[in-house]
Amino acid sequence: MTDTIQEVQETSFATMPISDKVQRAVADQGWEVPTPIQALAMPGLLDGDDVVGLAQTGSGKTAAFAIPLIESLDGKPRGVQALVLVPTRELASQAATEISSLSKYNPVRPVVLCGGVGIGPQIKALKSRSTSVVVGTPGRILDHLQRGTLRLNGVRYLVLDEADRMLDMGFAPDVGRILSHTPDERQTALFSATMPGEIRGMVKRHMRSPRYLTVKSEAPTVDTVEQVYYRMDGRDKTRALRALIDAEKDPVAIVFRRTKHGATKLHRQLEREGYKAALLHGGKSQSQRTKTLEGFSRGRTSILVATNVASRGLDIPNVSHVVNYDLPEDTETYVHRIGRTARAGKEGVAVTLVGEAEVRDFEKIRRSLPVEVRQSKLPLSA
Ligand code: AMP
């Protein structure tokens, strides 16, 4: 196992061995240069190597594995050739969308296999011999394997995305079982925001002499997100939130709550007061979640009240504010939440409402961050 930390070198998409069709699709996205993780991971992946990438959402890691995935397909209708495992439905649909848009001139049409939706249409899609790419969450994929509706013995390219999150969610045994259905002779890419010992174990068990790649600074959050916090009585938080929203011109905000119940209550309150708010939590069906996110992305609603289900991976441009109504559990969750704003080079503000009872916990998070989180005064009139 080579354990190298590499510096980012000057690269361009044009100098990589990428087909014209994919080059055109990349150009259509408006991407001019590869992101650091793309510059590091793609050459190895395009060359058929196993790669472990230390990369967070927002780093461009999806395309880093999606482009080599598209290039790895041989175009023959001979069953599933590539499998992408992700921890959540949202990430699955984002990865599938990215694969579709990057393969628009040689359409790949990935099949998404996630829980929370009917299994019938998935089974039907899998029957088609032209299904070459599957993207999904471990539970539902295992379900298909056990039903015999999915075969992975032709997989040559495998991606484990947000591997640390999959472990956190208890998917490690499922991932192991799924991988045992794939041939040993395959290429594997693993992406993770952190590299705990369990991930290294996973790499040892499932990968062949991978290249370890990390980029020096990939946190999109640090430079472009203005981070502030307000101390207050916990009971004043709703009032503070309203004051913050009202003080901005056309804000687009994601407001994080810790529990479904808390999110539901706040959403109801905001709606009652005439705000265009939407609600996202893990108890909603997949179609409801997709609809909610679509409405928010398109500007039909301007405030999304959400639990941590929205903290990772969601890529919605134009989010001007992330509000931690409830404190995040830890620094990692904080960083993921605030990474939902300041996407694609835009600016954003991350606001944390710190109740008196939360001061000590917030101090811990604040001290562990590489940047200053400024204390500020609320624009409170009420
Ligand atoms: P990801 O980390 O994969 O969730 O990607 C974050 C965002 O970066 C997505 O909106 C991508 O469309 C965008 N992106 C990916 N690669 C590039 C690139 N080379 N240049 C500009 N934006 C990119």
JSON list of N, CA, C and O and ligand atoms in Angstrom, two decimals, residues 13 26 29-39 42 55-65 67 91 94-95 98 101-102 161-162 220 313-317 340 343-344, ligand 1:
[
{"chain": "A", "resi": 13, "resn": "PHE", "atom": "N", "xyz": [-8.44, 19.15, -18.05]},
{"chain": "A", "resi": 13, "resn": "PHE", "atom": "CA", "xyz": [-9.20, 17.99, -18.52]},
{"chain": "A", "resi": 13, "resn": "PHE", "atom": "C", "xyz": [-8.65, 17.53, -19.88]},
{"chain": "A", "resi": 13, "resn": "PHE", "atom": "O", "xyz": [-8.60, 16.35, -20.17]},
{"chain": "A", "resi": 26, "resn": "VAL", "atom": "N", "xyz": [-18.15, 17.73, -20.13]},
{"chain": "A", "resi": 26, "resn": "VAL", "atom": "CA", "xyz": [-17.48, 18.51, -19.08]},
{"chain": "A", "resi": 26, "resn": "VAL", "atom": "C", "xyz": [-17.53, 20.00, -19.45]},
{"chain": "A", "resi": 26, "resn": "VAL", "atom": "O", "xyz": [-17.85, 20.86, -18.62]},
{"chain": "A", "resi": 29, "resn": "GLN", "atom": "N", "xyz": [-20.74, 21.63, -18.79]},
{"chain": "A", "resi": 29, "resn": "GLN", "atom": "CA", "xyz": [-20.97, 21.95, -17.37]},
{"chain": "A", "resi": 29, "resn": "GLN", "atom": "C", "xyz": [-20.35, 23.30, -17.03]},
{"chain": "A", "resi": 29, "resn": "GLN", "atom": "O", "xyz": [-20.60, 23.84, -15.95]},
{"chain": "A", "resi": 30, "resn": "GLY", "atom": "N", "xyz": [-19.50, 23.79, -17.90]},
{"chain": "A", "resi": 30, "resn": "GLY", "atom": "CA", "xyz": [-18.83, 25.07, -17.64]},
{"chain": "A", "resi": 30, "resn": "GLY", "atom": "C", "xyz": [-17.59, 24.91, -16.78]},
{"chain": "A", "resi": 30, "resn": "GLY", "atom": "O", "xyz": [-17.06, 25.90, -16.27]},
{"chain": "A", "resi": 31, "resn": "TRP", "atom": "N", "xyz": [-17.13, 23.69, -16.62]},
{"chain": "A", "resi": 31, "resn": "TRP", "atom": "CA", "xyz": [-15.94, 23.48, -15.79]},
{"chain": "A", "resi": 31, "resn": "TRP", "atom": "C", "xyz": [-14.70, 23.75, -16.62]},
{"chain": "A", "resi": 31, "resn": "TRP", "atom": "O", "xyz": [-14.52, 23.17, -17.68]},
{"chain": "A", "resi": 32, "resn": "GLU", "atom": "N", "xyz": [-13.84, 24.59, -16.11]},
{"chain": "A", "resi": 32, "resn": "GLU", "atom": "CA", "xyz": [-12.65, 24.94, -16.89]},
{"chain": "A", "resi": 32, "resn": "GLU", "atom": "C", "xyz": [-11.45, 24.10, -16.49]},
{"chain": "A", "resi": 32, "resn": "GLU", "atom": "O", "xyz": [-10.73, 23.59, -17.35]},
{"chain": "A", "resi": 33, "resn": "VAL", "atom": "N", "xyz": [-11.25, 23.98, -15.21]},
{"chain": "A", "resi": 33, "resn": "VAL", "atom": "CA", "xyz": [-10.11, 23.17, -14.76]},
{"chain": "A", "resi": 33, "resn": "VAL", "atom": "C", "xyz": [-10.61, 22.14, -13.75]},
{"chain": "A", "resi": 33, "resn": "VAL", "atom": "O", "xyz": [-11.62, 22.35, -13.09]},
{"chain": "A", "resi": 34, "resn": "PRO", "atom": "N", "xyz": [-9.87, 21.03, -13.65]},
{"chain": "A", "resi": 34, "resn": "PRO", "atom": "CA", "xyz": [-10.26, 20.04, -12.65]},
{"chain": "A", "resi": 34, "resn": "PRO", "atom": "C", "xyz": [-10.08, 20.61, -11.24]},
{"chain": "A", "resi": 34, "resn": "PRO", "atom": "O", "xyz": [-9.19, 21.42, -11.02]},
{"chain": "A", "resi": 35, "resn": "THR", "atom": "N", "xyz": [-10.93, 20.19, -10.32]},
{"chain": "A", "resi": 35, "resn": "THR", "atom": "CA", "xyz": [-10.72, 20.57, -8.92]},
{"chain": "A", "resi": 35, "resn": "THR", "atom": "C", "xyz": [-9.51, 19.77, -8.41]},
{"chain": "A", "resi": 35, "resn": "THR", "atom": "O", "xyz": [-9.11, 18.78, -9.04]},
{"chain": "A", "resi": 36, "resn": "PRO", "atom": "N", "xyz": [-8.93, 20.18, -7.29]},
{"chain": "A", "resi": 36, "resn": "PRO", "atom": "CA", "xyz": [-7.74, 19.45, -6.80]},
{"chain": "A", "resi": 36, "resn": "PRO", "atom": "C", "xyz": [-7.95, 17.94, -6.69]},
{"chain": "A", "resi": 36, "resn": "PRO", "atom": "O", "xyz": [-7.10, 17.16, -7.12]},
{"chain": "A", "resi": 37, "resn": "ILE", "atom": "N", "xyz": [-9.09, 17.52, -6.14]},
{"chain": "A", "resi": 37, "resn": "ILE", "atom": "CA", "xyz": [-9.26, 16.06, -5.97]},
{"chain": "A", "resi": 37, "resn": "ILE", "atom": "C", "xyz": [-9.41, 15.39, -7.34]},
{"chain": "A", "resi": 37, "resn": "ILE", "atom": "O", "xyz": [-8.96, 14.26, -7.55]},
{"chain": "A", "resi": 38, "resn": "GLN", "atom": "N", "xyz": [-9.99, 16.09, -8.29]},
{"chain": "A", "resi": 38, "resn": "GLN", "atom": "CA", "xyz": [-10.09, 15.53, -9.64]},
{"chain": "A", "resi": 38, "resn": "GLN", "atom": "C", "xyz": [-8.69, 15.41, -10.26]},
{"chain": "A", "resi": 38, "resn": "GLN", "atom": "O", "xyz": [-8.36, 14.40, -10.88]},
{"chain": "A", "resi": 39, "resn": "ALA", "atom": "N", "xyz": [-7.91, 16.47, -10.10]},
{"chain": "A", "resi": 39, "resn": "ALA", "atom": "CA", "xyz": [-6.55, 16.46, -10.67]},
{"chain": "A", "resi": 39, "resn": "ALA", "atom": "C", "xyz": [-5.73, 15.32, -10.09]},
{"chain": "A", "resi": 39, "resn": "ALA", "atom": "O", "xyz": [-4.91, 14.71, -10.78]},
{"chain": "A", "resi": 42, "resn": "MET", "atom": "N", "xyz": [-8.18, 11.45, -10.78]},
{"chain": "A", "resi": 42, "resn": "MET", "atom": "CA", "xyz": [-8.61, 10.96, -12.09]},
{"chain": "A", "resi": 42, "resn": "MET", "atom": "C", "xyz": [-7.51, 10.26, -12.89]},
{"chain": "A", "resi": 42, "resn": "MET", "atom": "O", "xyz": [-7.79, 9.21, -13.50]},
{"chain": "A", "resi": 55, "resn": "ALA", "atom": "N", "xyz": [-11.61, 13.29, 0.68]},
{"chain": "A", "resi": 55, "resn": "ALA", "atom": "CA", "xyz": [-12.26, 14.43, 0.06]},
{"chain": "A", "resi": 55, "resn": "ALA", "atom": "C", "xyz": [-13.65, 14.62, 0.62]},
{"chain": "A", "resi": 55, "resn": "ALA", "atom": "O", "xyz": [-14.36, 13.66, 0.90]},
{"chain": "A", "resi": 56, "resn": "GLN", "atom": "N", "xyz": [-14.00, 15.87, 0.77]},
{"chain": "A", "resi": 56, "resn": "GLN", "atom": "CA", "xyz": [-15.32, 16.19, 1.30]},
{"chain": "A", "resi": 56, "resn": "GLN", "atom": "C", "xyz": [-16.28, 16.51, 0.18]},
{"chain": "A", "resi": 56, "resn": "GLN", "atom": "O", "xyz": [-15.87, 16.72, -0.95]},
{"chain": "A", "resi": 57, "resn": "THR", "atom": "N", "xyz": [-17.56, 16.60, 0.54]},
{"chain": "A", "resi": 57, "resn": "THR", "atom": "CA", "xyz": [-18.52, 17.03, -0.47]},
{"chain": "A", "resi": 57, "resn": "THR", "atom": "C", "xyz": [-18.19, 18.48, -0.81]},
{"chain": "A", "resi": 57, "resn": "THR", "atom": "O", "xyz": [-17.69, 19.22, 0.03]},
{"chain": "A", "resi": 58, "resn": "GLY", "atom": "N", "xyz": [-18.44, 18.83, -2.03]},
{"chain": "A", "resi": 58, "resn": "GLY", "atom": "CA", "xyz": [-18.10, 20.17, -2.47]},
{"chain": "A", "resi": 58, "resn": "GLY", "atom": "C", "xyz": [-16.73, 20.22, -3.12]},
{"chain": "A", "resi": 58, "resn": "GLY", "atom": "O", "xyz": [-16.35, 21.21, -3.72]},
{"chain": "A", "resi": 59, "resn": "SER", "atom": "N", "xyz": [-15.99, 19.10, -3.03]},
{"chain": "A", "resi": 59, "resn": "SER", "atom": "CA", "xyz": [-14.64, 19.08, -3.58]},
{"chain": "A", "resi": 59, "resn": "SER", "atom": "C", "xyz": [-14.64, 18.70, -5.06]},
{"chain": "A", "resi": 59, "resn": "SER", "atom": "O", "xyz": [-13.62, 18.79, -5.72]},
{"chain": "A", "resi": 60, "resn": "GLY", "atom": "N", "xyz": [-15.77, 18.25, -5.55]},
{"chain": "A", "resi": 60, "resn": "GLY", "atom": "CA", "xyz": [-15.84, 17.77, -6.93]},
{"chain": "A", "resi": 60, "resn": "GLY", "atom": "C", "xyz": [-15.52, 16.29, -7.03]},
{"chain": "A", "resi": 60, "resn": "GLY", "atom": "O", "xyz": [-15.24, 15.76, -8.11]},
{"chain": "A", "resi": 61, "resn": "LYS", "atom": "N", "xyz": [-15.65, 15.57, -5.92]},
{"chain": "A", "resi": 61, "resn": "LYS", "atom": "CA", "xyz": [-15.27, 14.15, -5.92]},
{"chain": "A", "resi": 61, "resn": "LYS", "atom": "C", "xyz": [-16.22, 13.29, -6.77]},
{"chain": "A", "resi": 61, "resn": "LYS", "atom": "O", "xyz": [-15.81, 12.26, -7.29]},
{"chain": "A", "resi": 62, "resn": "THR", "atom": "N", "xyz": [-17.46, 13.73, -6.90]},
{"chain": "A", "resi": 62, "resn": "THR", "atom": "CA", "xyz": [-18.40, 12.91, -7.67]},
{"chain": "A", "resi": 62, "resn": "THR", "atom": "C", "xyz": [-17.91, 12.76, -9.11]},
{"chain": "A", "resi": 62, "resn": "THR", "atom": "O", "xyz": [-17.85, 11.65, -9.64]},
{"chain": "A", "resi": 63, "resn": "ALA", "atom": "N", "xyz": [-17.54, 13.88, -9.72]},
{"chain": "A", "resi": 63, "resn": "ALA", "atom": "CA", "xyz": [-17.03, 13.79, -11.09]},
{"chain": "A", "resi": 63, "resn": "ALA", "atom": "C", "xyz": [-15.70, 13.06, -11.13]},
{"chain": "A", "resi": 63, "resn": "ALA", "atom": "O", "xyz": [-15.39, 12.37, -12.11]},
{"chain": "A", "resi": 64, "resn": "ALA", "atom": "N", "xyz": [-14.92, 13.18, -10.04]},
{"chain": "A", "resi": 64, "resn": "ALA", "atom": "CA", "xyz": [-13.62, 12.51, -10.00]},
{"chain": "A", "resi": 64, "resn": "ALA", "atom": "C", "xyz": [-13.78, 10.99, -10.16]},
{"chain": "A", "resi": 64, "resn": "ALA", "atom": "O", "xyz": [-12.96, 10.34, -10.80]},
{"chain": "A", "resi": 65, "resn": "PHE", "atom": "N", "xyz": [-14.87, 10.45, -9.60]},
{"chain": "A", "resi": 65, "resn": "PHE", "atom": "CA", "xyz": [-15.07, 9.01, -9.84]},
{"chain": "A", "resi": 65, "resn": "PHE", "atom": "C", "xyz": [-16.02, 8.74, -11.01]},
{"chain": "A", "resi": 65, "resn": "PHE", "atom": "O", "xyz": [-15.95, 7.69, -11.64]},
{"chain": "A", "resi": 67, "resn": "ILE", "atom": "N", "xyz": [-16.31, 10.32, -14.02]},
{"chain": "A", "resi": 67, "resn": "ILE", "atom": "CA", "xyz": [-15.73, 10.36, -15.37]},
{"chain": "A", "resi": 67, "resn": "ILE", "atom": "C", "xyz": [-14.97, 9.05, -15.66]},
{"chain": "A", "resi": 67, "resn": "ILE", "atom": "O", "xyz": [-15.24, 8.40, -16.69]},
{"chain": "A", "resi": 91, "resn": "LEU", "atom": "N", "xyz": [-27.55, 11.48, -1.86]},
{"chain": "A", "resi": 91, "resn": "LEU", "atom": "CA", "xyz": [-26.26, 11.34, -2.54]},
{"chain": "A", "resi": 91, "resn": "LEU", "atom": "C", "xyz": [-26.39, 10.42, -3.74]},
{"chain": "A", "resi": 91, "resn": "LEU", "atom": "O", "xyz": [-25.74, 10.62, -4.76]},
{"chain": "A", "resi": 94, "resn": "GLN", "atom": "N", "xyz": [-27.86, 12.43, -6.49]},
{"chain": "A", "resi": 94, "resn": "GLN", "atom": "CA", "xyz": [-26.89, 13.39, -7.03]},
{"chain": "A", "resi": 94, "resn": "GLN", "atom": "C", "xyz": [-25.81, 12.71, -7.87]},
{"chain": "A", "resi": 94, "resn": "GLN", "atom": "O", "xyz": [-25.44, 13.21, -8.93]},
{"chain": "A", "resi": 95, "resn": "ALA", "atom": "N", "xyz": [-25.33, 11.56, -7.40]},
{"chain": "A", "resi": 95, "resn": "ALA", "atom": "CA", "xyz": [-24.30, 10.86, -8.18]},
{"chain": "A", "resi": 95, "resn": "ALA", "atom": "C", "xyz": [-24.88, 10.41, -9.51]},
{"chain": "A", "resi": 95, "resn": "ALA", "atom": "O", "xyz": [-24.24, 10.54, -10.56]},
{"chain": "A", "resi": 98, "resn": "GLU", "atom": "N", "xyz": [-25.15, 13.29, -11.86]},
{"chain": "A", "resi": 98, "resn": "GLU", "atom": "CA", "xyz": [-23.85, 13.70, -12.40]},
{"chain": "A", "resi": 98, "resn": "GLU", "atom": "C", "xyz": [-23.37, 12.71, -13.46]},
{"chain": "A", "resi": 98, "resn": "GLU", "atom": "O", "xyz": [-22.86, 13.10, -14.50]},
{"chain": "A", "resi": 101, "resn": "SER", "atom": "N", "xyz": [-25.33, 13.48, -16.59]},
{"chain": "A", "resi": 101, "resn": "SER", "atom": "CA", "xyz": [-24.97, 14.66, -17.36]},
{"chain": "A", "resi": 101, "resn": "SER", "atom": "C", "xyz": [-23.57, 14.54, -17.97]},
{"chain": "A", "resi": 101, "resn": "SER", "atom": "O", "xyz": [-23.34, 15.04, -19.06]},
{"chain": "A", "resi": 102, "resn": "LEU", "atom": "N", "xyz": [-22.68, 13.84, -17.30]},
{"chain": "A", "resi": 102, "resn": "LEU", "atom": "CA", "xyz": [-21.34, 13.68, -17.88]},
{"chain": "A", "resi": 102, "resn": "LEU", "atom": "C", "xyz": [-21.33, 12.66, -19.02]},
{"chain": "A", "resi": 102, "resn": "LEU", "atom": "O", "xyz": [-20.37, 12.59, -19.78]},
{"chain": "A", "resi": 161, "resn": "ASP", "atom": "N", "xyz": [-18.54, 5.71, -1.79]},
{"chain": "A", "resi": 161, "resn": "ASP", "atom": "CA", "xyz": [-18.52, 7.15, -1.60]},
{"chain": "A", "resi": 161, "resn": "ASP", "atom": "C", "xyz": [-18.95, 7.50, -0.18]},
{"chain": "A", "resi": 161, "resn": "ASP", "atom": "O", "xyz": [-19.86, 6.87, 0.36]},
{"chain": "A", "resi": 162, "resn": "GLU", "atom": "N", "xyz": [-18.32, 8.50, 0.40]},
{"chain": "A", "resi": 162, "resn": "GLU", "atom": "CA", "xyz": [-18.58, 8.89, 1.79]},
{"chain": "A", "resi": 162, "resn": "GLU", "atom": "C", "xyz": [-18.50, 7.65, 2.68]},
{"chain": "A", "resi": 162, "resn": "GLU", "atom": "O", "xyz": [-19.43, 7.35, 3.45]},
{"chain": "A", "resi": 220, "resn": "PRO", "atom": "N", "xyz": [-14.40, 23.89, 1.34]},
{"chain": "A", "resi": 220, "resn": "PRO", "atom": "CA", "xyz": [-14.90, 25.04, 0.62]},
{"chain": "A", "resi": 220, "resn": "PRO", "atom": "C", "xyz": [-15.44, 26.07, 1.61]},
{"chain": "A", "resi": 220, "resn": "PRO", "atom": "O", "xyz": [-15.74, 27.18, 1.29]},
{"chain": "A", "resi": 313, "resn": "GLY", "atom": "N", "xyz": [-23.51, 16.59, 1.45]},
{"chain": "A", "resi": 313, "resn": "GLY", "atom": "CA", "xyz": [-23.65, 16.22, 0.05]},
{"chain": "A", "resi": 313, "resn": "GLY", "atom": "C", "xyz": [-24.63, 17.03, -0.77]},
{"chain": "A", "resi": 313, "resn": "GLY", "atom": "O", "xyz": [-24.51, 17.08, -1.96]},
{"chain": "A", "resi": 314, "resn": "LEU", "atom": "N", "xyz": [-25.61, 17.66, -0.13]},
{"chain": "A", "resi": 314, "resn": "LEU", "atom": "CA", "xyz": [-26.57, 18.39, -0.93]},
{"chain": "A", "resi": 314, "resn": "LEU", "atom": "C", "xyz": [-25.89, 19.56, -1.63]},
{"chain": "A", "resi": 314, "resn": "LEU", "atom": "O", "xyz": [-25.19, 20.33, -1.00]},
{"chain": "A", "resi": 315, "resn": "ASP", "atom": "N", "xyz": [-26.12, 19.65, -2.90]},
{"chain": "A", "resi": 315, "resn": "ASP", "atom": "CA", "xyz": [-25.49, 20.71, -3.65]},
{"chain": "A", "resi": 315, "resn": "ASP", "atom": "C", "xyz": [-26.55, 21.59, -4.26]},
{"chain": "A", "resi": 315, "resn": "ASP", "atom": "O", "xyz": [-27.01, 21.35, -5.37]},
{"chain": "A", "resi": 316, "resn": "ILE", "atom": "N", "xyz": [-26.97, 22.57, -3.51]},
{"chain": "A", "resi": 316, "resn": "ILE", "atom": "CA", "xyz": [-27.99, 23.49, -4.01]},
{"chain": "A", "resi": 316, "resn": "ILE", "atom": "C", "xyz": [-27.33, 24.85, -4.12]},
{"chain": "A", "resi": 316, "resn": "ILE", "atom": "O", "xyz": [-26.90, 25.42, -3.12]},
{"chain": "A", "resi": 317, "resn": "PRO", "atom": "N", "xyz": [-27.22, 25.35, -5.34]},
{"chain": "A", "resi": 317, "resn": "PRO", "atom": "CA", "xyz": [-26.59, 26.66, -5.47]},
{"chain": "A", "resi": 317, "resn": "PRO", "atom": "C", "xyz": [-27.47, 27.73, -4.84]},
{"chain": "A", "resi": 317, "resn": "PRO", "atom": "O", "xyz": [-28.66, 27.49, -4.60]},
{"chain": "A", "resi": 340, "resn": "ARG", "atom": "N", "xyz": [-23.11, 23.70, 3.09]},
{"chain": "A", "resi": 340, "resn": "ARG", "atom": "CA", "xyz": [-24.27, 23.78, 2.18]},
{"chain": "A", "resi": 340, "resn": "ARG", "atom": "C", "xyz": [-24.42, 25.18, 1.61]},
{"chain": "A", "resi": 340, "resn": "ARG", "atom": "O", "xyz": [-25.22, 25.39, 0.71]},
{"chain": "A", "resi": 343, "resn": "ARG", "atom": "N", "xyz": [-21.62, 27.68, -2.16]},
{"chain": "A", "resi": 343, "resn": "ARG", "atom": "CA", "xyz": [-21.30, 26.69, -3.17]},
{"chain": "A", "resi": 343, "resn": "ARG", "atom": "C", "xyz": [-20.83, 27.40, -4.42]},
{"chain": "A", "resi": 343, "resn": "ARG", "atom": "O", "xyz": [-21.21, 28.53, -4.68]},
{"chain": "A", "resi": 344, "resn": "ALA", "atom": "N", "xyz": [-20.05, 26.68, -5.18]},
{"chain": "A", "resi": 344, "resn": "ALA", "atom": "CA", "xyz": [-19.62, 27.13, -6.51]},
{"chain": "A", "resi": 344, "resn": "ALA", "atom": "C", "xyz": [-19.11, 28.58, -6.51]},
{"chain": "A", "resi": 344, "resn": "ALA", "atom": "O", "xyz": [-19.52, 29.41, -7.31]},
{"chain": "B", "resi": 1, "resn": "AMP", "atom": "P1", "xyz": [-19.20, 17.28, -5.29]},
{"chain": "B", "resi": 1, "resn": "AMP", "atom": "O1", "xyz": [-18.07, 17.44, -4.32]},
{"chain": "B", "resi": 1, "resn": "AMP", "atom": "O2", "xyz": [-18.98, 16.13, -6.20]},
{"chain": "B", "resi": 1, "resn": "AMP", "atom": "O3", "xyz": [-20.53, 17.23, -4.59]},
{"chain": "B", "resi": 1, "resn": "AMP", "atom": "O4", "xyz": [-19.22, 18.56, -6.27]},
{"chain": "B", "resi": 1, "resn": "AMP", "atom": "C1", "xyz": [-19.50, 19.84, -5.83]},
{"chain": "B", "resi": 1, "resn": "AMP", "atom": "C2", "xyz": [-19.90, 20.79, -6.95]},
{"chain": "B", "resi": 1, "resn": "AMP", "atom": "O5", "xyz": [-18.77, 21.11, -7.75]},
{"chain": "B", "resi": 1, "resn": "AMP", "atom": "C3", "xyz": [-20.94, 20.24, -7.91]},
{"chain": "B", "resi": 1, "resn": "AMP", "atom": "O6", "xyz": [-21.89, 21.26, -8.11]},
{"chain": "B", "resi": 1, "resn": "AMP", "atom": "C4", "xyz": [-20.20, 19.99, -9.19]},
{"chain": "B", "resi": 1, "resn": "AMP", "atom": "O7", "xyz": [-21.06, 20.20, -10.29]},
{"chain": "B", "resi": 1, "resn": "AMP", "atom": "C5", "xyz": [-19.13, 21.07, -9.14]},
{"chain": "B", "resi": 1, "resn": "AMP", "atom": "N1", "xyz": [-17.89, 20.71, -9.88]},
{"chain": "B", "resi": 1, "resn": "AMP", "atom": "C6", "xyz": [-17.36, 19.49, -10.02]},
{"chain": "B", "resi": 1, "resn": "AMP", "atom": "N2", "xyz": [-16.23, 19.55, -10.74]},
{"chain": "B", "resi": 1, "resn": "AMP", "atom": "C7", "xyz": [-16.02, 20.86, -11.05]},
{"chain": "B", "resi": 1, "resn": "AMP", "atom": "C8", "xyz": [-14.99, 21.56, -11.76]},
{"chain": "B", "resi": 1, "resn": "AMP", "atom": "N3", "xyz": [-13.96, 20.93, -12.29]},
{"chain": "B", "resi": 1, "resn": "AMP", "atom": "N4", "xyz": [-15.13, 22.90, -11.87]},
{"chain": "B", "resi": 1, "resn": "AMP", "atom": "C9", "xyz": [-16.19, 23.54, -11.32]},
{"chain": "B", "resi": 1, "resn": "AMP", "atom": "N5", "xyz": [-17.17, 22.93, -10.62]},
{"chain": "B", "resi": 1, "resn": "AMP", "atom": "C10", "xyz": [-17.11, 21.60, -10.48]}
]
